[in-house]
XYZ file of C-alpha atoms in Angstrom:
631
model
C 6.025 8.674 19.989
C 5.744 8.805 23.592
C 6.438 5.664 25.473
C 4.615 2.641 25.547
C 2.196 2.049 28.609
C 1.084 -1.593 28.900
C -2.695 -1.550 29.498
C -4.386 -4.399 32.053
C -7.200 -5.561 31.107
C -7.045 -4.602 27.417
C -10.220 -3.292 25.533
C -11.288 -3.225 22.289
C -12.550 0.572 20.127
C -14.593 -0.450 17.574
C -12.854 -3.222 15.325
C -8.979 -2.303 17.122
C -7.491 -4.018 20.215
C -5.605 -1.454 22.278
C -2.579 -2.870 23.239
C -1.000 0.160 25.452
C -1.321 3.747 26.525
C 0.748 6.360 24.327
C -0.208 9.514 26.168
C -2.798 10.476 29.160
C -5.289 12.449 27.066
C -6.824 8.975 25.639
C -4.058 8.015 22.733
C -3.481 4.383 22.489
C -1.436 2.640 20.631
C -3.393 -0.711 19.212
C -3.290 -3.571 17.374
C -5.415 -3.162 13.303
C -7.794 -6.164 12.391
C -5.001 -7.009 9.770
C -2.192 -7.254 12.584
C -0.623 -4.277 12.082
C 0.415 -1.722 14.667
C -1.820 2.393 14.314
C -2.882 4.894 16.916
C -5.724 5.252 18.412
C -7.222 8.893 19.621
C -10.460 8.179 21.776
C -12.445 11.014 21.070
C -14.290 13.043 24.280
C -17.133 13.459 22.731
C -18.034 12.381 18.885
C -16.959 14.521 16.027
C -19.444 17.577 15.292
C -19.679 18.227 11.145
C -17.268 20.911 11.097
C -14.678 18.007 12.532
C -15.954 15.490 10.814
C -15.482 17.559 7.652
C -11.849 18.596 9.003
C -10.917 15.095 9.402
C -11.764 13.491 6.395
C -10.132 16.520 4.160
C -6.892 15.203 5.864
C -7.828 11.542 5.559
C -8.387 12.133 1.857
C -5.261 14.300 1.113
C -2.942 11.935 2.767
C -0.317 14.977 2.692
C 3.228 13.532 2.107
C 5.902 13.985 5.235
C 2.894 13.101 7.868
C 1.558 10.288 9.740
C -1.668 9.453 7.385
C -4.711 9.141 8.540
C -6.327 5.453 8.334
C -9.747 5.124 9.310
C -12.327 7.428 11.583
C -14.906 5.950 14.105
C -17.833 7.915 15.324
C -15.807 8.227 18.479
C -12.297 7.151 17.745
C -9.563 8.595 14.833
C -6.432 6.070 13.282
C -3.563 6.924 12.216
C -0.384 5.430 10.959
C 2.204 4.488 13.801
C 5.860 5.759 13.774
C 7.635 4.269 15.956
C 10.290 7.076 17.350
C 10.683 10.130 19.717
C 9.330 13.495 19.585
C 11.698 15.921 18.735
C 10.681 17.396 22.271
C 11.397 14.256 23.582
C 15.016 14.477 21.799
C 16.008 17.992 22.482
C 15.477 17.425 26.136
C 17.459 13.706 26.027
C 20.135 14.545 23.757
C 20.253 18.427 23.342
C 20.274 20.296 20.221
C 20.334 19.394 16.410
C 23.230 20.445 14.163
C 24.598 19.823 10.485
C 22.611 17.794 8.349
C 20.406 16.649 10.930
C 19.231 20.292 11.350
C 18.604 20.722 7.826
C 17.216 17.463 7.310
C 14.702 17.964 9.816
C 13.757 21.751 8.098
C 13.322 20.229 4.706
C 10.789 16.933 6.172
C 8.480 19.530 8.142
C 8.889 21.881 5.315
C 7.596 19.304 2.681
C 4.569 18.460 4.594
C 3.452 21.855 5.482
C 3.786 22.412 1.567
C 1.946 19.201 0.458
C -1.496 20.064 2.937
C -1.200 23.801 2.067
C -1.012 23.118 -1.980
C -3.955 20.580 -0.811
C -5.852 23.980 0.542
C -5.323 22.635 4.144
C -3.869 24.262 7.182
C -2.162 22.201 10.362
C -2.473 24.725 12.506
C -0.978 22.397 15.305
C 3.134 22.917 14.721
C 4.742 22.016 17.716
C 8.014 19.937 18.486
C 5.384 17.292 20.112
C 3.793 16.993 16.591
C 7.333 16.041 15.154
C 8.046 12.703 15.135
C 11.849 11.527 14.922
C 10.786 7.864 12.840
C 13.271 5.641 11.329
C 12.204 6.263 8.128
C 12.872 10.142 8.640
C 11.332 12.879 10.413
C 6.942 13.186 9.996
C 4.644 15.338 10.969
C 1.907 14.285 12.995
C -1.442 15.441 11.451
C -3.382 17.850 13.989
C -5.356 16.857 16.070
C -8.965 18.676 15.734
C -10.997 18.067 18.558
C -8.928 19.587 21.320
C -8.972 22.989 21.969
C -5.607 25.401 21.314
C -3.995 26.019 25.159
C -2.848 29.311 26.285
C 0.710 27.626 26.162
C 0.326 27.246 22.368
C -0.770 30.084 21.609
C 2.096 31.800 23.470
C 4.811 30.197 22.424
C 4.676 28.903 19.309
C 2.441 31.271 17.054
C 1.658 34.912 17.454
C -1.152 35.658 19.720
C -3.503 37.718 17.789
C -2.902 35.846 14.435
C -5.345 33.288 13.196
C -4.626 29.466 12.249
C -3.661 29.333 8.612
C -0.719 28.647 5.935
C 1.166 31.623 7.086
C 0.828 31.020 11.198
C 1.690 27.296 9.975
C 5.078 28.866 8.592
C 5.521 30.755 10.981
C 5.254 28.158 13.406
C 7.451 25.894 11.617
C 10.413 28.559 11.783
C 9.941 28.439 15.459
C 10.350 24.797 15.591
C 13.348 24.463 13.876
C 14.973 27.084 15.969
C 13.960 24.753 18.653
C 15.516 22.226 17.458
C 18.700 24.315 16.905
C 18.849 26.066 20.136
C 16.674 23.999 22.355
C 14.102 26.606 23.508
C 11.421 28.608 21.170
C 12.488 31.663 19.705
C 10.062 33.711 21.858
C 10.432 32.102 25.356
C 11.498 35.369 27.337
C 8.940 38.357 26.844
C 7.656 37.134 23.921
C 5.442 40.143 23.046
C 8.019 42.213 22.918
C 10.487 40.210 21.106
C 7.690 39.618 17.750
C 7.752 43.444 17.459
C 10.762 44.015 16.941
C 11.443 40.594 15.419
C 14.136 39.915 17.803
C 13.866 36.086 17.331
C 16.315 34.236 19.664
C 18.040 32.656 16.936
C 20.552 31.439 18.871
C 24.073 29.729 16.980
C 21.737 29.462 13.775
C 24.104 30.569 10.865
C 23.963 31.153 6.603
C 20.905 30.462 4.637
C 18.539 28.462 7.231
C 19.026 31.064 9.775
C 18.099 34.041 7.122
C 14.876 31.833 6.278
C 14.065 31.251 9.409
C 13.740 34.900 9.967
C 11.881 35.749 7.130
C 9.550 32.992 8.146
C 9.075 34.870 11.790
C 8.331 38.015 10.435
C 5.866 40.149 12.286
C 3.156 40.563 9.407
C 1.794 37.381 7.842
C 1.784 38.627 3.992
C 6.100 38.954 4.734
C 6.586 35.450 5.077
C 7.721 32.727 2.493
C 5.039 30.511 1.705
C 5.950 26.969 2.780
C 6.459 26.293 -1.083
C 9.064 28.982 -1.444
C 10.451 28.054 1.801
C 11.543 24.249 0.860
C 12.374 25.761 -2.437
C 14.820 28.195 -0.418
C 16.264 24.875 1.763
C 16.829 22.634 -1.324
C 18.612 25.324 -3.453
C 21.327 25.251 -0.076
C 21.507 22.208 0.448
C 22.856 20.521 -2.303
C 20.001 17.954 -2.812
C 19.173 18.947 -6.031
C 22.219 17.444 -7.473
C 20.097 14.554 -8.739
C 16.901 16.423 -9.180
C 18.366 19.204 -11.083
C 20.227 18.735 -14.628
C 23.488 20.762 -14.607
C 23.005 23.873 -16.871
C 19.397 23.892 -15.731
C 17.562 27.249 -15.293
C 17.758 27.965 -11.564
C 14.594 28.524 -9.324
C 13.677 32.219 -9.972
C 13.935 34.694 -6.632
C 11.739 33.817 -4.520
C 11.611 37.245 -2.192
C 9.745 39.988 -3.525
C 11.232 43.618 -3.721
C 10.032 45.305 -0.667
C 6.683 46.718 -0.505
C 5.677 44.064 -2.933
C 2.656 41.580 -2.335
C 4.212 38.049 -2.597
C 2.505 35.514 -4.931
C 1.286 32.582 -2.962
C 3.031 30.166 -5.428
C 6.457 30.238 -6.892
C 6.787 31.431 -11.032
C 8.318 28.242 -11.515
C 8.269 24.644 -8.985
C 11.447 22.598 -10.146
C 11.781 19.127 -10.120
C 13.259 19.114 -6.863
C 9.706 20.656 -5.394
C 7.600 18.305 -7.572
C 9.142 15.060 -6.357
C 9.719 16.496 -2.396
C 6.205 16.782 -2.552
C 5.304 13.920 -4.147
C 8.003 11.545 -2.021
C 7.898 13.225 1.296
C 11.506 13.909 3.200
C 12.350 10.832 4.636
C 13.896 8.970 1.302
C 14.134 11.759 -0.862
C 16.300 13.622 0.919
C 18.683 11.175 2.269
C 22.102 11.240 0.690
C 22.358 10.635 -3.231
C 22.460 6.820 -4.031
C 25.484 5.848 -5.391
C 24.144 2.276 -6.851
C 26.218 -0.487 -8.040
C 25.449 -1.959 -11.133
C 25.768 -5.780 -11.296
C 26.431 -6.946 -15.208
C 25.878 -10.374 -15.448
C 29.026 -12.708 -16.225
C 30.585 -13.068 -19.832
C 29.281 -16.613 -19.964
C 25.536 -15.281 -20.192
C 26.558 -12.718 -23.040
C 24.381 -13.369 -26.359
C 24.401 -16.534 -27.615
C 25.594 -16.448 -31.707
C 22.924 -16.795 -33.730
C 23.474 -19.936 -35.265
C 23.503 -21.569 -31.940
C 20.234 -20.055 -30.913
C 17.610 -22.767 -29.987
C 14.400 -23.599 -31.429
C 11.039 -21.706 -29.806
C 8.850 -23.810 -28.065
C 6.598 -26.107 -28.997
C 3.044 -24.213 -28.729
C 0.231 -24.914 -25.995
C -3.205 -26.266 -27.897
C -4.786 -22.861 -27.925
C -8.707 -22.666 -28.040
C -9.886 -20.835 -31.685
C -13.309 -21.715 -32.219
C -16.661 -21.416 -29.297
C -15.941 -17.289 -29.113
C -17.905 -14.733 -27.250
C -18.392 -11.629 -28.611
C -18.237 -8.287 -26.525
C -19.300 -5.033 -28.024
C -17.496 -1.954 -26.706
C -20.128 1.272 -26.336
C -19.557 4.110 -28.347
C -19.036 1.691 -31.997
C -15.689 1.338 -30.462
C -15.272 -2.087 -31.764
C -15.267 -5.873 -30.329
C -13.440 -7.948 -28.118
C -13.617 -11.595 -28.494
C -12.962 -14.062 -25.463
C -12.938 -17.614 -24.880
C -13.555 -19.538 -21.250
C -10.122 -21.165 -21.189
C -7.901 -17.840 -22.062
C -5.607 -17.756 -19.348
C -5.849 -13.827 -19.939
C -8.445 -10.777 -20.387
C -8.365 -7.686 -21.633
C -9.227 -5.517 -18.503
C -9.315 -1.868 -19.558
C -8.049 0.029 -22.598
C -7.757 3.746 -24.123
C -8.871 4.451 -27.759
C -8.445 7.481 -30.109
C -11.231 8.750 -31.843
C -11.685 10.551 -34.976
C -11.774 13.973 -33.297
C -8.361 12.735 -31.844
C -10.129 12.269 -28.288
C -8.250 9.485 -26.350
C -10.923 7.731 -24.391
C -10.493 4.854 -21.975
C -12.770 1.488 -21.077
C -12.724 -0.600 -18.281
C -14.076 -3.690 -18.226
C -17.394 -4.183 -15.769
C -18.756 -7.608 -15.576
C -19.671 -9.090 -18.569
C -19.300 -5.456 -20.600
C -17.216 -2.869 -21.054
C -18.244 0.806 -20.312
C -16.376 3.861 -20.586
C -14.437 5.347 -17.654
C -13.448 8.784 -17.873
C -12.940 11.753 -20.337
C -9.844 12.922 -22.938
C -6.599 11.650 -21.938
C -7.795 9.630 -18.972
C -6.260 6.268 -18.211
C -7.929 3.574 -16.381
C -6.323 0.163 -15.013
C -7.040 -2.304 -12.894
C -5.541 -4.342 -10.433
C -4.789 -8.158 -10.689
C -6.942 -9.110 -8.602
C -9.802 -6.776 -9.491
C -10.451 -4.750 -6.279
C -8.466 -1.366 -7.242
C -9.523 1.195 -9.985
C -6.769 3.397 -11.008
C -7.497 6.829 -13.032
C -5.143 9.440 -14.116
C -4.773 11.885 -16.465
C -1.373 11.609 -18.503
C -1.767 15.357 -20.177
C -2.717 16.679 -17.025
C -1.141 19.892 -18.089
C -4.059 20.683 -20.228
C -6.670 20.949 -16.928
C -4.456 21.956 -13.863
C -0.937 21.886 -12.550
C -1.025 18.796 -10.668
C -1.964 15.394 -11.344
C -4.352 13.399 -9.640
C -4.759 9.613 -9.129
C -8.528 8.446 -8.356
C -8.693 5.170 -6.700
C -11.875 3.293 -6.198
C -11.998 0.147 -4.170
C -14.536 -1.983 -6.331
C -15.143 -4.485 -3.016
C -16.257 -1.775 -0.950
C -16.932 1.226 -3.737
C -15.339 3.716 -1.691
C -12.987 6.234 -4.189
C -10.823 8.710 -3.339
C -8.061 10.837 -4.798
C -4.115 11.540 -4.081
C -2.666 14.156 -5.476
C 0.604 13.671 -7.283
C 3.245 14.957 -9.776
C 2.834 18.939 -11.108
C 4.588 20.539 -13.511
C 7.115 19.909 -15.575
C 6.995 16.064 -14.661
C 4.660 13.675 -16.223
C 3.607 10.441 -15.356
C 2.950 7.659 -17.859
C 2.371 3.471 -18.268
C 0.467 2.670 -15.286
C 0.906 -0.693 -13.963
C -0.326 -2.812 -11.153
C 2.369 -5.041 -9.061
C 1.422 -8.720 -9.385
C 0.236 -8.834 -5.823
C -2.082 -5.762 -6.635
C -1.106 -3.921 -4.200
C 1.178 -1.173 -5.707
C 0.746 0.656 -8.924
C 3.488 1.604 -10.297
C 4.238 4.711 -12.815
C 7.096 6.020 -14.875
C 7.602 9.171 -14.380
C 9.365 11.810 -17.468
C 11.117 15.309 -16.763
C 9.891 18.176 -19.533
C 12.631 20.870 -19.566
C 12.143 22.549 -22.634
C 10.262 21.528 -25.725
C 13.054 19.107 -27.035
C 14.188 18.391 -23.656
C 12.228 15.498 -21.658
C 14.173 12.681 -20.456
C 13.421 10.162 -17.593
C 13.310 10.829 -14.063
C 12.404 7.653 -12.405
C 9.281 5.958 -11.060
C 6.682 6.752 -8.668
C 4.893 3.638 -6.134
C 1.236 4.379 -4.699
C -0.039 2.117 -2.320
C -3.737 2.739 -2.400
C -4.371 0.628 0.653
C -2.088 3.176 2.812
C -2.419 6.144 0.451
C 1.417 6.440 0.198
C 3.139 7.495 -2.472
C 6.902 7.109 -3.290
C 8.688 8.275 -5.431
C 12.313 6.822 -6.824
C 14.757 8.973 -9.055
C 17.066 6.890 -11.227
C 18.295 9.438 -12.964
C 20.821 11.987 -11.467
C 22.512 15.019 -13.563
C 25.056 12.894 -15.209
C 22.846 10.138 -16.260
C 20.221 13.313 -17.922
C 23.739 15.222 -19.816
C 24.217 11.745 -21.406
C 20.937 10.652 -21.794
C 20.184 13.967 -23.211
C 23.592 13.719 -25.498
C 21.776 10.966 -28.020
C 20.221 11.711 -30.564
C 16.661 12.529 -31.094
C 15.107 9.710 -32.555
C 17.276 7.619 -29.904
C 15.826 9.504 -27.320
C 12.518 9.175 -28.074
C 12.253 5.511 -28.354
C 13.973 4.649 -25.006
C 12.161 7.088 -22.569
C 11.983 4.879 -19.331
C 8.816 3.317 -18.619
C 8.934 1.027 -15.781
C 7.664 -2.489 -15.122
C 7.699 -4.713 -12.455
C 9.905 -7.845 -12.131
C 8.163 -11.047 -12.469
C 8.434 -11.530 -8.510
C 7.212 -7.979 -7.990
C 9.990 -7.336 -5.750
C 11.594 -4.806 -8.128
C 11.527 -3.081 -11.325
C 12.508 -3.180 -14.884
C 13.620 -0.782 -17.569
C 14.736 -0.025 -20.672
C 18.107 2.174 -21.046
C 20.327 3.114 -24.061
C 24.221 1.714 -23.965
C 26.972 4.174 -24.709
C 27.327 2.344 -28.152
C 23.888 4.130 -28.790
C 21.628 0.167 -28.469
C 19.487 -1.057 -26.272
C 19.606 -2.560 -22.836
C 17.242 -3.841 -19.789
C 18.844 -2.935 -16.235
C 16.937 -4.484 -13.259
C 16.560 -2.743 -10.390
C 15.743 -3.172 -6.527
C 12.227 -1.119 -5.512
C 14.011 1.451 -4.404
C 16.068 2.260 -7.770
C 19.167 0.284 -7.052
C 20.896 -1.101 -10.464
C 21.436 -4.801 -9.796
C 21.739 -5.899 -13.196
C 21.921 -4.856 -17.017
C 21.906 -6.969 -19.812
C 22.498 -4.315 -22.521
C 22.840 -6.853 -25.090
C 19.054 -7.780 -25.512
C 17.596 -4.950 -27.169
C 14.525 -2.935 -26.631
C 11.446 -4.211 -24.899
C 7.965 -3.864 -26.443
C 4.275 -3.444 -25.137
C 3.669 -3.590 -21.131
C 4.469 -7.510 -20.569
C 8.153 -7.880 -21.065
C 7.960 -11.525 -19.025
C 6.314 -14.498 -19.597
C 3.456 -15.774 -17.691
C 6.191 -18.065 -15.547
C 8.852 -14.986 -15.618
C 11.310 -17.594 -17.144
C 11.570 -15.523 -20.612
C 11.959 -12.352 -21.897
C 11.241 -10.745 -25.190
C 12.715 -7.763 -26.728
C 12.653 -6.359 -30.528
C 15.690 -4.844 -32.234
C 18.244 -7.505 -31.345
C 18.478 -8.555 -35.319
C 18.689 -6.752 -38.500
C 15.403 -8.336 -40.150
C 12.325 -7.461 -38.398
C 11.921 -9.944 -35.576
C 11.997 -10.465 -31.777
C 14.095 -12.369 -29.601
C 13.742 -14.369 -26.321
C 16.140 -14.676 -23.971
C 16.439 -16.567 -20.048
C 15.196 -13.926 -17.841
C 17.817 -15.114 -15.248
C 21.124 -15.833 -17.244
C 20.762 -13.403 -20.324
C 20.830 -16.280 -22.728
C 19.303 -16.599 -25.943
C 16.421 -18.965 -26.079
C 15.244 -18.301 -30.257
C 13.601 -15.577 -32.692
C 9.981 -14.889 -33.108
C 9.508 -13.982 -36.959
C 7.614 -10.632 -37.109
C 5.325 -8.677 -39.189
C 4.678 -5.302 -39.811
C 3.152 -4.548 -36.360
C 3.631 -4.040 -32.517
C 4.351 -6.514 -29.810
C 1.862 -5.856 -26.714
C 3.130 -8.909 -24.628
C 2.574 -12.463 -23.330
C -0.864 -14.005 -24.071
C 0.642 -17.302 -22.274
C 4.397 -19.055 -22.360
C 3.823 -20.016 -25.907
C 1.736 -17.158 -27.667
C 2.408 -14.041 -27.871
C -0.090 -10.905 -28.500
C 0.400 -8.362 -31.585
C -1.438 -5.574 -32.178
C -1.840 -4.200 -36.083
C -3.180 -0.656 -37.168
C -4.705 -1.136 -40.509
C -6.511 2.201 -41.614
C -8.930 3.054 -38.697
C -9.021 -0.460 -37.588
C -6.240 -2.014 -34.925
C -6.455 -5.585 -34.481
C -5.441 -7.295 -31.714
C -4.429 -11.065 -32.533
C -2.958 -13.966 -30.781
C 0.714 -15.450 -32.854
C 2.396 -18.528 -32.222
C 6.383 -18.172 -31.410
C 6.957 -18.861 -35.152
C 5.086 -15.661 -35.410
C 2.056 -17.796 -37.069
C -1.748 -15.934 -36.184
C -3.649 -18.012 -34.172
C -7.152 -16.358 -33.750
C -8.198 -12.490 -33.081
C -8.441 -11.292 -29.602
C -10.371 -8.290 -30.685
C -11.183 -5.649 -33.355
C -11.070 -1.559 -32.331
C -11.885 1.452 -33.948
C -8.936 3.517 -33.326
C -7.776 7.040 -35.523
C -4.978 5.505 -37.684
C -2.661 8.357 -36.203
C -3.657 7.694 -32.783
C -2.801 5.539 -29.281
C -4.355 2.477 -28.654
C -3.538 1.121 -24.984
C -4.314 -1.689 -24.113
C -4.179 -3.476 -20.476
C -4.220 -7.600 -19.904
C -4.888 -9.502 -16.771
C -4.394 -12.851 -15.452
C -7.970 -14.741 -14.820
């Protein structure tokens, strides 16, 4: 960002307090109502429709690798602050870019161009003063709409006579990294007659980025990469698909055409690499590989034998009788609720007879349904965010999409996600409701999906991360177990009782089951692979003191254990049935299918039924999800 200029007096545009002068055509930087530092563009006039419509197709897209749009004022535009130089601003301070930092820089831009164009948006704007050098990574600042393109732009940076689009983006881009490797654009000297004869000033460029980088300058728009095939082209050199590509993996098809022939506009195949670069933007997915350090707790918090294990707790009084009844719409059964249950059941997904898997939400004092086949609905903690996605989004389109609505305000919007092969899958909301968090799964073949990792959206910002776990070894020996192994310990993701970082399941090399902790951004700091296999979405307790697991005896029963030390802390005799989680520190919640009926009941930690919580009509070969939140 350009530097700071103190402004005396200060003045306030619409609801922000601008704090200082970023650049002389009317940028600020200023201060949000919620303390937080954004940008500020003081329009010169106020946006006509087609900006207006411009703008908000941005806003809404929230492309990953730029500087998001956060709010838009009949006069004014906000975006996120980043903190850093321009790359202008570091080419002319410390000279020219090199190594990784080169390449690094290529992949970032790369990724964003690729995320607005699969969005159907151009930037149209490339420039090294759009590039900001943040300490997060490298971002592209979103275009700026209401000024007019300069003579200067024109010339330099994109062919003349070429309109704005995804190929003048591209080519663009190529000119900016050559800036960035020589320190002057590629057409500076006689420019006119340099782009026909594409003789590019390429300068010490070298190996695979400088071949790119020429295709991507190449006279005739329909002769360029698309910005897709482009980061494709810099991830398959630069080694960072080591942990986003299994070893023995089919490689990205060619991505040139044979001359003469029209190029597709998307590649036969996106890999994993391409799905998560532009799901996670450049700066944290591309840094070097994580090589985490896993923490196992001490020998002295190993399983406790058996016969020492201590009695369960003495249940809470628990209210049975004085129930409300709550139908669900479509017949789809009955939910029964009590004033002092510490817990409700928030939204859920049913299968129908005709196999269609249909979610509810709960609305008031009712439940209505909230979306179509395969849709998943949650809802924050504190019951302002809506979450819908689609986990078979295969079946519609090749990317998945996210709708948020903000039930305070009852603004919704959309972010677009994973695509093909990954899938996303157990959606759930951070105790502090402001993340949701998803597991995400890695489809190779037909008998080849493993984990991947997880995926954070901050609806608030629009962000989306996303945090691999799984690198090439841990898929060859993940994918080395058996079947039926594999298939009841794909990842799914949860969130630590402090919501500071995340939870999973993971299979030992003795072939059981384990629980490794992790930081939020998918650092191992602890496994306790003696507990066994975690059930339903609530793994914790209410106070996060315990933890419950199945598959740690040989009779059919569950155990708890001292979420901090590992220890055991008793048994929870179980019936034919599934654990769904806490209903409070002494009851648990157990769902049963019997015939086209699942019933959801409250149990004692002796395993004794309390009382029903509520009675669905689900297919007796189908999915019943089911989603519980605090009161």
């Amino acid at each position: 960002m350009p530097p700071v200029v103190p402004l005396e007096p200060r003045e306030r545009l619409g609801p922000y307090q601008l704090t200082g002068r970023l650049a002389a055509d009317r940028v600020f930087l200023a201060e949000s109502p919620t303390g937080e530092n954004v940008v500020v563009r003081r329009l010169a006039k106020p946006l006509d429709s087609r900006s207006r419509d411009a703008v908000a197709r941005i806003w809404e897209t929230a492309a990953v690798g730029t500087a998001h749009v956060l709010d838009v004022g009949r006069d004014y535009v906000v975006t996120e602050y980043v903190p850093g130089p321009t790359l202008e601003e570091e080419i002319a301070e410390r000279g020219p870019l090199t190594g990784t930092a080169l390449h690094r820089l290529a992949i970032a831009t790369a990724t964003a161009l690729a995320s607005l164009h699969r969005a159907a948006l151009h930037h149209g704007r490339v420039r090294p003063g759009k590039v900001i050098l943040g300490s997060d990574g490298p971002r592209l600042l979103n275009p700026d709409r209401t000024r007019t393109v300069t003579a200067f732009d024109e010339d330099v940076w994109r062919r003349p006579d070429e309109e704005e689009g995804p190929a003048a983006d591209v080519f663009a881009w190529a000119a900016v990294v050559v800036f960035a490797a020589t320190g002057a654009p590629p057409f500076d000297a006689d420019a006119d007659r340099r782009r026909s004869y594409g003789a590019a000033d390429l300068g010490p460029m070298t190996g695979p980025l400088r071949d790119l980088v020429a295709d991507c300058l190449a006279q005739e728009p329909e002769d360029r990469p698309t910005a897709e095939e482009a980061l494709l082209r810099l991830l398959g050199h630069s080694g960072t698909l080591d942990t986003a590509i299994p070893d023995g993996s089919t490689t990205p098809p060619a991505l040139l055409p044979e001359p003469g022939r029209q190029r597709s506009r998307l590649p036969v195949l996106i890999g994993g690499g391409l799905a998560l670069a532009l799901l996670a933007g450049a700066a944290g997915y591309f840094a070097t590989p994580r090589t985490p350090q896993t923490i196992t707790v001490a020998a002295s918090t190993a399983p406790t034998p058996a016969a020492t294990v201590p009695a369960a707790p003495a249940p809470a009084p628990l209210a049975t009788a004085g129930l409300t009844a709550i139908s669900l719409p479509d017949d789809a059964g009955t939910v029964f609720e009590h004033p002092d249950d510490p817990i409700r059941l928030t939204s859920l997904q049913l299968t129908t007879e005709t196999d269609q898997r249909i979610p509810y939400i709960r609305n008031g004092q009712e439940y209505v349904r909230s979306g179509g086949h395969y849709d998943l609905s949650v809802i924050s903690p504190d019951g302002r965010w809506l979450a819908t996605m689609n986990e078979f989004y295969l079946a519609r389109q090749n990317q998945m999409d996210v709708t948020f609505t903000d039930q305070k305000s009852g603004a919704t919007f959309t972010l677009p996600t994973v695509t093909s092969p990954i899938t996303a899958h157990y959606p759930i909301w951070s105790p502090d409701s402001r993340t949701l968090l998803v597991s995400l799964w890695f489809t190779e073949s037909g008998d080849k999906t493993y984990p991947r990792g997880f995926m954070k959206i901050d609806p608030a910002t629009r962000k989306t991360t996303v945090v691999e776990t799984f690198n090439a070894d841990d898929v060859a020996e993940f994918l080395s177990h058996p079947a039926d192994v594999r298939s009841t310990s794909m990842a799914a993701y949860a969130w630590t009782p402090d919501g500071q970082g995340v939870a999973s399941i993971y299979v030992t090399p003795e072939e059981g089951y384990g629980l490794r902790l992790l930081d939020s951004e998918g650092r191992v700091q602890r496994s306790m692979h003696w507990v066994g296999r975690v059930a339903g979405r609530d793994w914790f307790s209410p106070s996060g003191k315990l933890l419950l697991t199945s598959g740690c005896e040989k009779v059919l029963a569950s155990c708890m254990w001292d979420a901090s030390t590992g220890e055991r802390r008793g048994t929870v005799p179980a019936e034919k049935g599934g654990l769904l989680g806490w209903f409070d520190e002494t009851h648990l919640i157990v769902g049963r299918q019997d015939g086209d009926t699942y019933r959801v009941e409250v149990t004692d930690l002796a395993g004794k039924k309390v009382r029903m919580l509520a009675e669905l009509h689900s297919a007796e070969d189908g999915v019943t999800q089911l989603f519980f939140d605090p009161k």
